[in-house]
Structure formats: C-alpha cells, structure tokens
PDB file of C-alpha atoms in Angstrom:
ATOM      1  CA  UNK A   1      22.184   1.959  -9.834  1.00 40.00           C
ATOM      2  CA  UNK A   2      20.976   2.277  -6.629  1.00 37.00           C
ATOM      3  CA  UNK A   3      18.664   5.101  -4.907  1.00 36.00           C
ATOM      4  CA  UNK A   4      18.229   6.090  -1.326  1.00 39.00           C
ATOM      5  CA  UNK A   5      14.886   6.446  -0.262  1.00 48.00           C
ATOM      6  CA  UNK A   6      12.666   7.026   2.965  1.00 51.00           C
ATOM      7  CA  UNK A   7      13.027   4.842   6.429  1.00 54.00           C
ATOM      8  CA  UNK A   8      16.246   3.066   4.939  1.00 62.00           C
ATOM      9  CA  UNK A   9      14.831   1.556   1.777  1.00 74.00           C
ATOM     10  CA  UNK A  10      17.609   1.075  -1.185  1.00 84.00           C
ATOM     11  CA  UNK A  11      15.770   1.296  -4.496  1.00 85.00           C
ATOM     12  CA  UNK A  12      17.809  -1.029  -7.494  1.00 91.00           C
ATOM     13  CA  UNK A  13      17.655  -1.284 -10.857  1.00 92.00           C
ATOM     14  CA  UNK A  14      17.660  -4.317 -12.804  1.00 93.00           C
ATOM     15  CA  UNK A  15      17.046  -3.713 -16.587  1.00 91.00           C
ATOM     16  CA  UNK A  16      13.841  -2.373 -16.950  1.00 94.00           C
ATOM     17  CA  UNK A  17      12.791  -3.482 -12.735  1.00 95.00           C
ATOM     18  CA  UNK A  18      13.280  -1.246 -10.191  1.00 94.00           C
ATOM     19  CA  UNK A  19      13.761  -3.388  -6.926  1.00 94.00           C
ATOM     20  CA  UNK A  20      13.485  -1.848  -3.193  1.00 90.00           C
ATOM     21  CA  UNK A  21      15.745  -3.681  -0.665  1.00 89.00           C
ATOM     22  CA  UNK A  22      15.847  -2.757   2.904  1.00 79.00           C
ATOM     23  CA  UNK A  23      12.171  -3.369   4.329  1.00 79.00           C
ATOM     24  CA  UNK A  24      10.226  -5.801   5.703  1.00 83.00           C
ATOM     25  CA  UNK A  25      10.100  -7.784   1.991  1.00 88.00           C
ATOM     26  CA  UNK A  26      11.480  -6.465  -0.916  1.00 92.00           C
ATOM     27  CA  UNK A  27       9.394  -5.417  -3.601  1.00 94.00           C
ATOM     28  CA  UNK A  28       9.682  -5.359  -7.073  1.00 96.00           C
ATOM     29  CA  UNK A  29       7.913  -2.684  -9.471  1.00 94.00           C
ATOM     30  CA  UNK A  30       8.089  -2.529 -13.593  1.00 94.00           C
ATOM     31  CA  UNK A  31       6.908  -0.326 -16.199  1.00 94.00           C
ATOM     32  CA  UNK A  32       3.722  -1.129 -17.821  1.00 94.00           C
ATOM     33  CA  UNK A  33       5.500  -2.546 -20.585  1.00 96.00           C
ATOM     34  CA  UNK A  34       8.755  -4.691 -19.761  1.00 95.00           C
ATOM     35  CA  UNK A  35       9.573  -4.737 -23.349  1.00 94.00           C
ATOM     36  CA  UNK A  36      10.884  -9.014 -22.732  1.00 94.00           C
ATOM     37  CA  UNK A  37       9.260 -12.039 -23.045  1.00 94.00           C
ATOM     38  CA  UNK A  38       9.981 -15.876 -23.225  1.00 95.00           C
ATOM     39  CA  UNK A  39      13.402 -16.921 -22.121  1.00 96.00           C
ATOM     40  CA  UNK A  40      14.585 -13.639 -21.556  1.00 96.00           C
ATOM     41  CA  UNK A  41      11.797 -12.623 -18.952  1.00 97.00           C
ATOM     42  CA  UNK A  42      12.386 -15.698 -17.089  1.00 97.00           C
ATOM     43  CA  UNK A  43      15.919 -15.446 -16.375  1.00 97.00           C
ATOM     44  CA  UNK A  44      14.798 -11.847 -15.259  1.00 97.00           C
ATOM     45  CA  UNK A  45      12.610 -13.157 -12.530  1.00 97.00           C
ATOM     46  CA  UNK A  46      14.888 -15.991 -11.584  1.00 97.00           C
ATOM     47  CA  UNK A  47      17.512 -12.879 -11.270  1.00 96.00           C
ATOM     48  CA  UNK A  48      15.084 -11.216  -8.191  1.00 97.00           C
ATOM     49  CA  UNK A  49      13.802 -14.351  -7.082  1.00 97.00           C
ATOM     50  CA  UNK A  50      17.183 -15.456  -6.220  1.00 96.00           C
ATOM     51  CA  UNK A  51      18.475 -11.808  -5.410  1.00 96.00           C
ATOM     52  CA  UNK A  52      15.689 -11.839  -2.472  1.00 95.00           C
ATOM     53  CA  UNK A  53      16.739 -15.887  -1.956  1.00 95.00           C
ATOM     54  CA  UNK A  54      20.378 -15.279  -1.225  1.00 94.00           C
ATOM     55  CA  UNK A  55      19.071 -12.164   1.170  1.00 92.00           C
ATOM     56  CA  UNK A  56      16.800 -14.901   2.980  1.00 92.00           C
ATOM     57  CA  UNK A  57      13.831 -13.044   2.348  1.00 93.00           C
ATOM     58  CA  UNK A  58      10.335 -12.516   0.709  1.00 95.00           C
ATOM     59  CA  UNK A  59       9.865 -10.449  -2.502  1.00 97.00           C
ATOM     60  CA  UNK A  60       6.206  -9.031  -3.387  1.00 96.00           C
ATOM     61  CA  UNK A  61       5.634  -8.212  -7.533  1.00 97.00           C
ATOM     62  CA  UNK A  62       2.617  -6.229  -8.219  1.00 96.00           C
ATOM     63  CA  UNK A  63       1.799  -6.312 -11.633  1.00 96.00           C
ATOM     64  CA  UNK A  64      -1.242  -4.073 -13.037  1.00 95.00           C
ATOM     65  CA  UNK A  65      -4.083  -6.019 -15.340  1.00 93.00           C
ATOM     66  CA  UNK A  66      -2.991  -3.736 -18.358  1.00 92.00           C
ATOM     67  CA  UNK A  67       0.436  -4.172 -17.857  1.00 95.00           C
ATOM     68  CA  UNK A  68       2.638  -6.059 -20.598  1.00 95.00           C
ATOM     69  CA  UNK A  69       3.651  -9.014 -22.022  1.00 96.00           C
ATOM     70  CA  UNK A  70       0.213 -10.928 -20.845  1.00 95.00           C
ATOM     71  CA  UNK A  71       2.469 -13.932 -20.078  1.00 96.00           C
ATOM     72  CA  UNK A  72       3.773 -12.196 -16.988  1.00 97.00           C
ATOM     73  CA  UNK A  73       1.436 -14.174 -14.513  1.00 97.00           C
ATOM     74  CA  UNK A  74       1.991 -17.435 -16.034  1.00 97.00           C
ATOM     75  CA  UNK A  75       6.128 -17.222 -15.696  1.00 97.00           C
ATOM     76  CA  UNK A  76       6.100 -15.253 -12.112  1.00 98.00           C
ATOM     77  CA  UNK A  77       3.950 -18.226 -11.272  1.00 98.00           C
ATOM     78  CA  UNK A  78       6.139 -21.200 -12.756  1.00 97.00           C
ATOM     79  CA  UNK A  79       9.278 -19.401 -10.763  1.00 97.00           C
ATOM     80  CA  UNK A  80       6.966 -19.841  -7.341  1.00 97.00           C
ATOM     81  CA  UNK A  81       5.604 -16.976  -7.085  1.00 98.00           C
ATOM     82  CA  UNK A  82       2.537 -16.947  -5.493  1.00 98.00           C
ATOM     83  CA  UNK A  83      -0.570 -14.688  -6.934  1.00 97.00           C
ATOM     84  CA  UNK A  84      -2.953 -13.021  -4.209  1.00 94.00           C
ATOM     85  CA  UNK A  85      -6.361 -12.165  -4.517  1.00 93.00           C
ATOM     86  CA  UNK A  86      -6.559  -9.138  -7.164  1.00 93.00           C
ATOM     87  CA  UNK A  87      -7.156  -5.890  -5.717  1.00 94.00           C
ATOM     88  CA  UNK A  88      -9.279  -2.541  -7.631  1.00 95.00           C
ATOM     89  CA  UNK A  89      -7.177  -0.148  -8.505  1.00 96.00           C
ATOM     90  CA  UNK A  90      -9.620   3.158  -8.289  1.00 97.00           C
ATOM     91  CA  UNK A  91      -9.141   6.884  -8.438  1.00 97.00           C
ATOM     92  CA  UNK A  92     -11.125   9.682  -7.409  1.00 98.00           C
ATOM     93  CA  UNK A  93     -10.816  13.587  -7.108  1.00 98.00           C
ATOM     94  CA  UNK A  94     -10.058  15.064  -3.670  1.00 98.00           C
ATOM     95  CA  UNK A  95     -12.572  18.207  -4.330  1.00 97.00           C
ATOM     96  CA  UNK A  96     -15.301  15.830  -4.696  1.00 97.00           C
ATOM     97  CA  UNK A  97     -14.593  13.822  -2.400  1.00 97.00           C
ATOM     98  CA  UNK A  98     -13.425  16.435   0.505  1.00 97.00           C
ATOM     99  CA  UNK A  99     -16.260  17.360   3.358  1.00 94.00           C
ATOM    100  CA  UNK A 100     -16.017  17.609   7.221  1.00 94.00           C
ATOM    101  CA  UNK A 101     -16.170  14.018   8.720  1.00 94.00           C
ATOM    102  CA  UNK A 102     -19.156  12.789  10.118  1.00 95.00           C
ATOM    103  CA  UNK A 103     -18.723  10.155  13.028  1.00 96.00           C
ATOM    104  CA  UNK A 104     -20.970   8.152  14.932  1.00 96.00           C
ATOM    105  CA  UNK A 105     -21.399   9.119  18.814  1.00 96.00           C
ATOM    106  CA  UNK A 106     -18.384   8.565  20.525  1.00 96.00           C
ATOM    107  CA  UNK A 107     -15.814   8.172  17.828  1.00 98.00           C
ATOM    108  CA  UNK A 108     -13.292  10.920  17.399  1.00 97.00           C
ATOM    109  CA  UNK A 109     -10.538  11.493  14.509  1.00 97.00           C
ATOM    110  CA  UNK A 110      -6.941  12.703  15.299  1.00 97.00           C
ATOM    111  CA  UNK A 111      -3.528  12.347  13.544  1.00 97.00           C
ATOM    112  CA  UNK A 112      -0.616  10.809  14.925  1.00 98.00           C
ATOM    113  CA  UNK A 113       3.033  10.719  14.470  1.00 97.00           C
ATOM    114  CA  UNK A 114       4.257   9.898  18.353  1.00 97.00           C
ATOM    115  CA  UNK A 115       6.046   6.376  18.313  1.00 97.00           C
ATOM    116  CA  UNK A 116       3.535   5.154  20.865  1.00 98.00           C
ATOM    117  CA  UNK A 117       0.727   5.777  18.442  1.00 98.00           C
ATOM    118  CA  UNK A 118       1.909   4.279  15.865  1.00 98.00           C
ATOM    119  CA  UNK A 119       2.975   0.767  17.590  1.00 97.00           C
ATOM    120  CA  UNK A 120      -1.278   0.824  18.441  1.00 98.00           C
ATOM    121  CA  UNK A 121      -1.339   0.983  14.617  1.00 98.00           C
ATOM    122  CA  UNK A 122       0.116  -1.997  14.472  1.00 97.00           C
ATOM    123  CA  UNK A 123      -1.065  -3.620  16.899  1.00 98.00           C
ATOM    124  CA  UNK A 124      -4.457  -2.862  15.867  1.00 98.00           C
ATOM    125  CA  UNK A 125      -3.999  -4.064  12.360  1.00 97.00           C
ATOM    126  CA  UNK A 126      -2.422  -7.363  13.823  1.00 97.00           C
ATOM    127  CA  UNK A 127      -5.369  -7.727  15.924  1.00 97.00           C
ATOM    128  CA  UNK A 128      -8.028  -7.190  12.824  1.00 96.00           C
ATOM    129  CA  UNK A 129      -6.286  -9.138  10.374  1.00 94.00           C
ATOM    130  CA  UNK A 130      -5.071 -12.284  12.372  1.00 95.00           C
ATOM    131  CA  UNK A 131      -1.353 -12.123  11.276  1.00 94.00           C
ATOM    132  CA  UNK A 132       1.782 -10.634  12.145  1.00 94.00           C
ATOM    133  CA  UNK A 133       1.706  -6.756  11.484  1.00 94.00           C
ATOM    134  CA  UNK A 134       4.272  -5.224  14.264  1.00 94.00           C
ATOM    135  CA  UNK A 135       6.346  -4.424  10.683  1.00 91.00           C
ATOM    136  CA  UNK A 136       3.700  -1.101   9.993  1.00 94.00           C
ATOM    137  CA  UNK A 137       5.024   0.169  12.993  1.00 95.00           C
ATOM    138  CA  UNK A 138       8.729   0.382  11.782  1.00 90.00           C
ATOM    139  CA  UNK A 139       7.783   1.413   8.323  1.00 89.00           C
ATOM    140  CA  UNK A 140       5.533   4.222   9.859  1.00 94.00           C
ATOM    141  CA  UNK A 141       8.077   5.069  11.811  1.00 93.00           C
ATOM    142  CA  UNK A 142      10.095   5.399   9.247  1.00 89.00           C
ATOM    143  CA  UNK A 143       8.573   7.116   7.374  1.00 89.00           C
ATOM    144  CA  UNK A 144       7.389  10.307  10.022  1.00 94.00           C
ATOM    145  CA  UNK A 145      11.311  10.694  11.277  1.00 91.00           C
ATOM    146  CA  UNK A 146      12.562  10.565   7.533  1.00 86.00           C
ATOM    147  CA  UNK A 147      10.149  12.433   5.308  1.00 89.00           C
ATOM    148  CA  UNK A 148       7.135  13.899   7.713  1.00 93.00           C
ATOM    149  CA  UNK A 149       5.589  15.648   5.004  1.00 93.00           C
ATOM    150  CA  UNK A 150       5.075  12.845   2.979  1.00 93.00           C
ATOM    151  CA  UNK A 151       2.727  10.754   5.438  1.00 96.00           C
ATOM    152  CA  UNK A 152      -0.412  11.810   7.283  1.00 97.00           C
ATOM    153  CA  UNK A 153      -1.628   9.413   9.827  1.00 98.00           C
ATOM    154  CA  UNK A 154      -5.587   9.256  10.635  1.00 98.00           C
ATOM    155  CA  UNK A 155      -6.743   7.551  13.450  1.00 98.00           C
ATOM    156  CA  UNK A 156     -10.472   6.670  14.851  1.00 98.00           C
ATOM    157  CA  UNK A 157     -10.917   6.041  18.694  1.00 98.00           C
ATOM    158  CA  UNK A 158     -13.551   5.192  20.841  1.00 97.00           C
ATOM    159  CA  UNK A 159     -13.531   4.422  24.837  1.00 95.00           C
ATOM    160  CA  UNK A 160      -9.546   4.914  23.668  1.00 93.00           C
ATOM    161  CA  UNK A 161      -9.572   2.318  21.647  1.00 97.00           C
ATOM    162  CA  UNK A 162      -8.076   2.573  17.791  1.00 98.00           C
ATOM    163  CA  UNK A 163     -11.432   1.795  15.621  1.00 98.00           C
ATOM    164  CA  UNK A 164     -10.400   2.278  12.834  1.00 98.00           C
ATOM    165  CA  UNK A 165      -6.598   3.922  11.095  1.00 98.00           C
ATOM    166  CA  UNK A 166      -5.158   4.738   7.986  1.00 97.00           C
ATOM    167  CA  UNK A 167      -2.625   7.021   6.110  1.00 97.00           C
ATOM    168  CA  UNK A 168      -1.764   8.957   3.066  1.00 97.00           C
ATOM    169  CA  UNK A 169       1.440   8.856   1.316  1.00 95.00           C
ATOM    170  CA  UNK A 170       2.034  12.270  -0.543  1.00 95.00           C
ATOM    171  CA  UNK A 171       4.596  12.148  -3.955  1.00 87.00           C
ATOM    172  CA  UNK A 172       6.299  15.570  -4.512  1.00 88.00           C
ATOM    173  CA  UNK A 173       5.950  16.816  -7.606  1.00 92.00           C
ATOM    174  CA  UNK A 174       2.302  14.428  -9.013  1.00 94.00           C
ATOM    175  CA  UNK A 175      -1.235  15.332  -8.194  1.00 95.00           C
ATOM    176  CA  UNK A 176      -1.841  12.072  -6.539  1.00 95.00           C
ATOM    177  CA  UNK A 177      -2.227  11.297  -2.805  1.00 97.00           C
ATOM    178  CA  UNK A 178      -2.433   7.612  -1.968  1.00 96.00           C
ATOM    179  CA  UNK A 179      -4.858   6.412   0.424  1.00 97.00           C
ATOM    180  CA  UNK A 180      -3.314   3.297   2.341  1.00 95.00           C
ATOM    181  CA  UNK A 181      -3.882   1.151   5.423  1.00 93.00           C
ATOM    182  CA  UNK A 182      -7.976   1.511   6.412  1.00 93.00           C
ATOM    183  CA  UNK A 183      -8.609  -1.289   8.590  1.00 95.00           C
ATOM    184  CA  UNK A 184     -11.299  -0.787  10.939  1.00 96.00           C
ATOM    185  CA  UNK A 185     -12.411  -3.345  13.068  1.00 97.00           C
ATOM    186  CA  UNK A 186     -15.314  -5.843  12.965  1.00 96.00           C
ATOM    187  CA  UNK A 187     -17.446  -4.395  15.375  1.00 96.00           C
ATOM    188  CA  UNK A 188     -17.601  -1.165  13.941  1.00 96.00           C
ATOM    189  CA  UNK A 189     -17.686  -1.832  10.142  1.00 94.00           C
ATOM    190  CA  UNK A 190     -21.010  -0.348   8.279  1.00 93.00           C
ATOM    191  CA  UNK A 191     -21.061   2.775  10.796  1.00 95.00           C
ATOM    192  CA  UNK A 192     -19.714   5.105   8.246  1.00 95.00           C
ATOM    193  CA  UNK A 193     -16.021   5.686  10.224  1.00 97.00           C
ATOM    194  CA  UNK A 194     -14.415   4.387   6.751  1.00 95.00           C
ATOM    195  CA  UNK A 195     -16.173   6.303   4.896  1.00 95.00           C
ATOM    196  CA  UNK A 196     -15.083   9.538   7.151  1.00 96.00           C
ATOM    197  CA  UNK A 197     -11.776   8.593   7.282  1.00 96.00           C
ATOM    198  CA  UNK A 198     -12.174   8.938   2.987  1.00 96.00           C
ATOM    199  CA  UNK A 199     -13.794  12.275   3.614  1.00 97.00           C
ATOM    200  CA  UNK A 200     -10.960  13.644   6.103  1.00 97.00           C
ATOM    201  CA  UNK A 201      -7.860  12.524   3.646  1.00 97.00           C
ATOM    202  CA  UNK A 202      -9.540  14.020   1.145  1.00 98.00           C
ATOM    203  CA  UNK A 203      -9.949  17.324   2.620  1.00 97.00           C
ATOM    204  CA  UNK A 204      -6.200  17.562   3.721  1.00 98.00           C
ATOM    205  CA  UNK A 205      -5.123  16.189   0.249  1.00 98.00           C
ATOM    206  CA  UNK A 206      -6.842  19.745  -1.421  1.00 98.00           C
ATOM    207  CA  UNK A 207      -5.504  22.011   1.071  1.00 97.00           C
ATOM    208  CA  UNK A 208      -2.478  20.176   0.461  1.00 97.00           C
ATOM    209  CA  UNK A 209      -2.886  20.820  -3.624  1.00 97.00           C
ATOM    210  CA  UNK A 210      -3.396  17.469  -4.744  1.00 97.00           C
ATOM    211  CA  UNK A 211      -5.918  16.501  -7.223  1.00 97.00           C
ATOM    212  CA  UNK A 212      -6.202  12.752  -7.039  1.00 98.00           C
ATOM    213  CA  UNK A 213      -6.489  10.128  -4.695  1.00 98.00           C
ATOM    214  CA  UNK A 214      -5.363   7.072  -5.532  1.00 96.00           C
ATOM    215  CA  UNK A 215      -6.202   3.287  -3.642  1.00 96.00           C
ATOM    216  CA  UNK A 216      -5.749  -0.579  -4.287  1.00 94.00           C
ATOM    217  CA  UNK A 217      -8.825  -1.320  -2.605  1.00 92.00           C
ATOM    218  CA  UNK A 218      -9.477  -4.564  -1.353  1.00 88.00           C
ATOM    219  CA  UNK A 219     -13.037  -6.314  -2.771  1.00 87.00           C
ATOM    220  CA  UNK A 220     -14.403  -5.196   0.887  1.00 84.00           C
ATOM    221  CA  UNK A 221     -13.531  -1.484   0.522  1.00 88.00           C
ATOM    222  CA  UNK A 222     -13.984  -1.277  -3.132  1.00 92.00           C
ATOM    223  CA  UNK A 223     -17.708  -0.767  -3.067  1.00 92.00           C
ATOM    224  CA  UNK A 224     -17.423   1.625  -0.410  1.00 90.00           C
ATOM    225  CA  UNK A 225     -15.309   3.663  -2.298  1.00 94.00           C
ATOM    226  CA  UNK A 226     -17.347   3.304  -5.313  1.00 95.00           C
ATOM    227  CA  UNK A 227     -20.189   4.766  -3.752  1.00 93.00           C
ATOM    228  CA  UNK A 228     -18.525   7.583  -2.613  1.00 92.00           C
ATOM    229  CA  UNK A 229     -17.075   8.001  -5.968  1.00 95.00           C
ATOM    230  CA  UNK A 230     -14.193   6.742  -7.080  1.00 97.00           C
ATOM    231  CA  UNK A 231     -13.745   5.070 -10.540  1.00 96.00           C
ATOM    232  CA  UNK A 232     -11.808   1.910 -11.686  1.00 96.00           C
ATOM    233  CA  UNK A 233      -9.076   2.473 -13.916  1.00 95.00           C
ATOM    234  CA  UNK A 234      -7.760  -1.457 -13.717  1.00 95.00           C
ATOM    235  CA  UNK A 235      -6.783  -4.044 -11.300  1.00 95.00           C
ATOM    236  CA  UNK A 236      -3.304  -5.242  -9.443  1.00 95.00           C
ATOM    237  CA  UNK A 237      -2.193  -8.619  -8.272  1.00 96.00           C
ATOM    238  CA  UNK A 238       0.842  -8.735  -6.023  1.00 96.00           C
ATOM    239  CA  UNK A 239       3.155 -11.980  -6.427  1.00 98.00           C
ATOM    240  CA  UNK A 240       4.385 -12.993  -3.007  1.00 97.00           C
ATOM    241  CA  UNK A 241       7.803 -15.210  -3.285  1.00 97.00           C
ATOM    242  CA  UNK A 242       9.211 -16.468   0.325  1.00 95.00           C
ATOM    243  CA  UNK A 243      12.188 -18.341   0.600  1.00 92.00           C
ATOM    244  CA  UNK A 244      12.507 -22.091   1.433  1.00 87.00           C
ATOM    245  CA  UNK A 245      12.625 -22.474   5.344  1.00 76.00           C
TER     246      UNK A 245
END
C-alpha cells in the first residue's frame, strides 16, 4: 500500500512498518507494539535494511523507550544499525506556554516561507552543527509549496543575520503541534531567543486550536524546555543505517 504525502514523500507499508521513501533518507516508523519477535522481527528489518540498500540510501528507525518487544535495539543493532544519542520526548500545553516573545536588544522574530529564506535556514543549521544540512532547505520547501498550512517557519535575526530558527509542523485532525528544528547559534545561546521562539509557537499553536506541543528535545534543549514547562512522557532513539560505499 502506498500513500502520497507532502514535498514528494511515498509512505509504504510493510506488515505492521510504515516506511517513507522519497526524502533525503528514508525513515521507518512502527506502532508501539510490533506484535513480532525473534526470527520473524529480524527478517523484518533485513526486509527495510535492504529495501533502503538496493535504493542506495540511508534509513533512520526511531523507536520510543516504551515501545515493544524490548529486544528491538539489540536486533536493529546486529543488522547495522547504528543507535544515536537518545533524545526526551516532552509535551507541554500551548495555553501555558503561549505569551508575547521577549527578545534581547536587537533581535527580531519573523516567519518565512520565501525560497531565499529558507536556503539561510539551511545554511544556518549547516553552519551551527558542522555537517551537511542544505537537505532542510528542500524539505522546507517542500513542505510550504505542498501543504502551507501545515508548517510555520520562525526565524530570529540580528545585524541580518539568522540567530536562531525553527518550525512547527501542524497534523489535521490531533491537538498536537510539533515543535522542530531550534538551532540557535553559539554566540547567542543563554539569551533567552530559544526560549521566545517556545513562547511565539506556542501562541500561534492556540489561535490555531491546538492543545499540545509536542518535541524530541535534544539533552541541550531539554532542560530549557523543562523549565518552561514541559513534561517527559518517554524517550526516542533513532537507528541510522547507511549503505556500504
């Protein structure tokens, strides 16, 4: 069975998988419960890992820390999978969270959906993370000329210079908004522009009518979002599988 989706992406189903073909690495996403185990689950991994192997690409798993059989990890890993560092998985009410932003002197908010724009994304994440990002400016764009009312796009400037960006992805039909994408860069960390960028998606996400907000926070914007009150509901590792060069 196979499901169009936004930007291009081809969603699959494989038994109880659903895998998503068609962007920069394919993903793979389960049910909390796959309902296999032993033999059975490993010929199910070998199935994507060689799916993504014969497409000459990477494959990402992410796997929740409630999520079932508990052997999971152990088998992803003996088929090469990779584990990363586990991320938080926290939620937190946008009417609690919603207020007017408050910026340090000189920083201003704005949302984008020009092309331009969002190539800066990208080339501002690149720059802060040290690796290869120019692929969050395809799937943004993407995303804005497929489905612009499913994607908000914050960005922070100073001296016209991105500081700081992020989005929200919006699911018709739920009550959760997720946050996705703060990076801000080094020089400007622990001036409270993360923390306004929380407050801003927030307050769109209620006049918007959605209830929740919903991030895999990395263990350096976890406590941020902790203290401005979120809650952690579990964790998620994502497997990372790339093919043989």
């Amino acid at each position: 069975m196979r499901m169009p989706t936004l930007a291009g992406v081809i969603h699959e189903f494989d038994g109880p998988l659903r895998r998503s073909v068609g962007g920069h690495v394919g993903r793979i996403r389960a049910p909390r419960d796959l309902g296999v185990g032993g033999a059975e689950l490993d010929r199910l991994i070998a199935r994507q890992r060689d799916f993504f192997r014969d497409r000459g690409q990477g494959v990402e798993w992410k796997r929740a820390g409630h999520d079932l059989p508990p052997e999971l990890p152990e088998r992803l890993v003996a088929a090469g999978f990779v584990a990363a560092e586990p991320s938080a998985v926290l939620l937190g009410f946008a009417a609690e969270l919603a207020a007017s932003p408050v910026l340090p002197d000189g920083v201003t908010l704005r949302r984008v959906s020009a092309e331009e724009d969002l190539r800066r994304i990208a080339d501002h994440q690149t720059a802060v993370w040290g690796f290869d990002c120019s692929w969050v400016a395809d799937l943004l764009i993407g995303q804005v000329a497929a489905a612009p009312d499913r994607i908000s796009i914050l960005v922070a400037e100073a001296d016209r210079r991105f500081v700081c960006t992020a989005w929200s992805g919006y699911e018709p039909g739920t009550e959760f908004v997720a946050l996705l994408g703060g990076t801000t860069v080094p020089e400007w960390r622990g001036r409270g522009i993360y923390r306004a960028m929380i407050a801003a998606r927030a307050q769109e996400a209620v006049e918007r009518g959605f209830r929740l907000l919903h991030v895999d926070a990395s263990p350096d914007s976890a406590p941020i979002l902790r203290r401005c009150g979120f809650h952690q509901i579990t964790t998620s590792t994502h497997f990372h599988w790339t093919p043989p060069q």
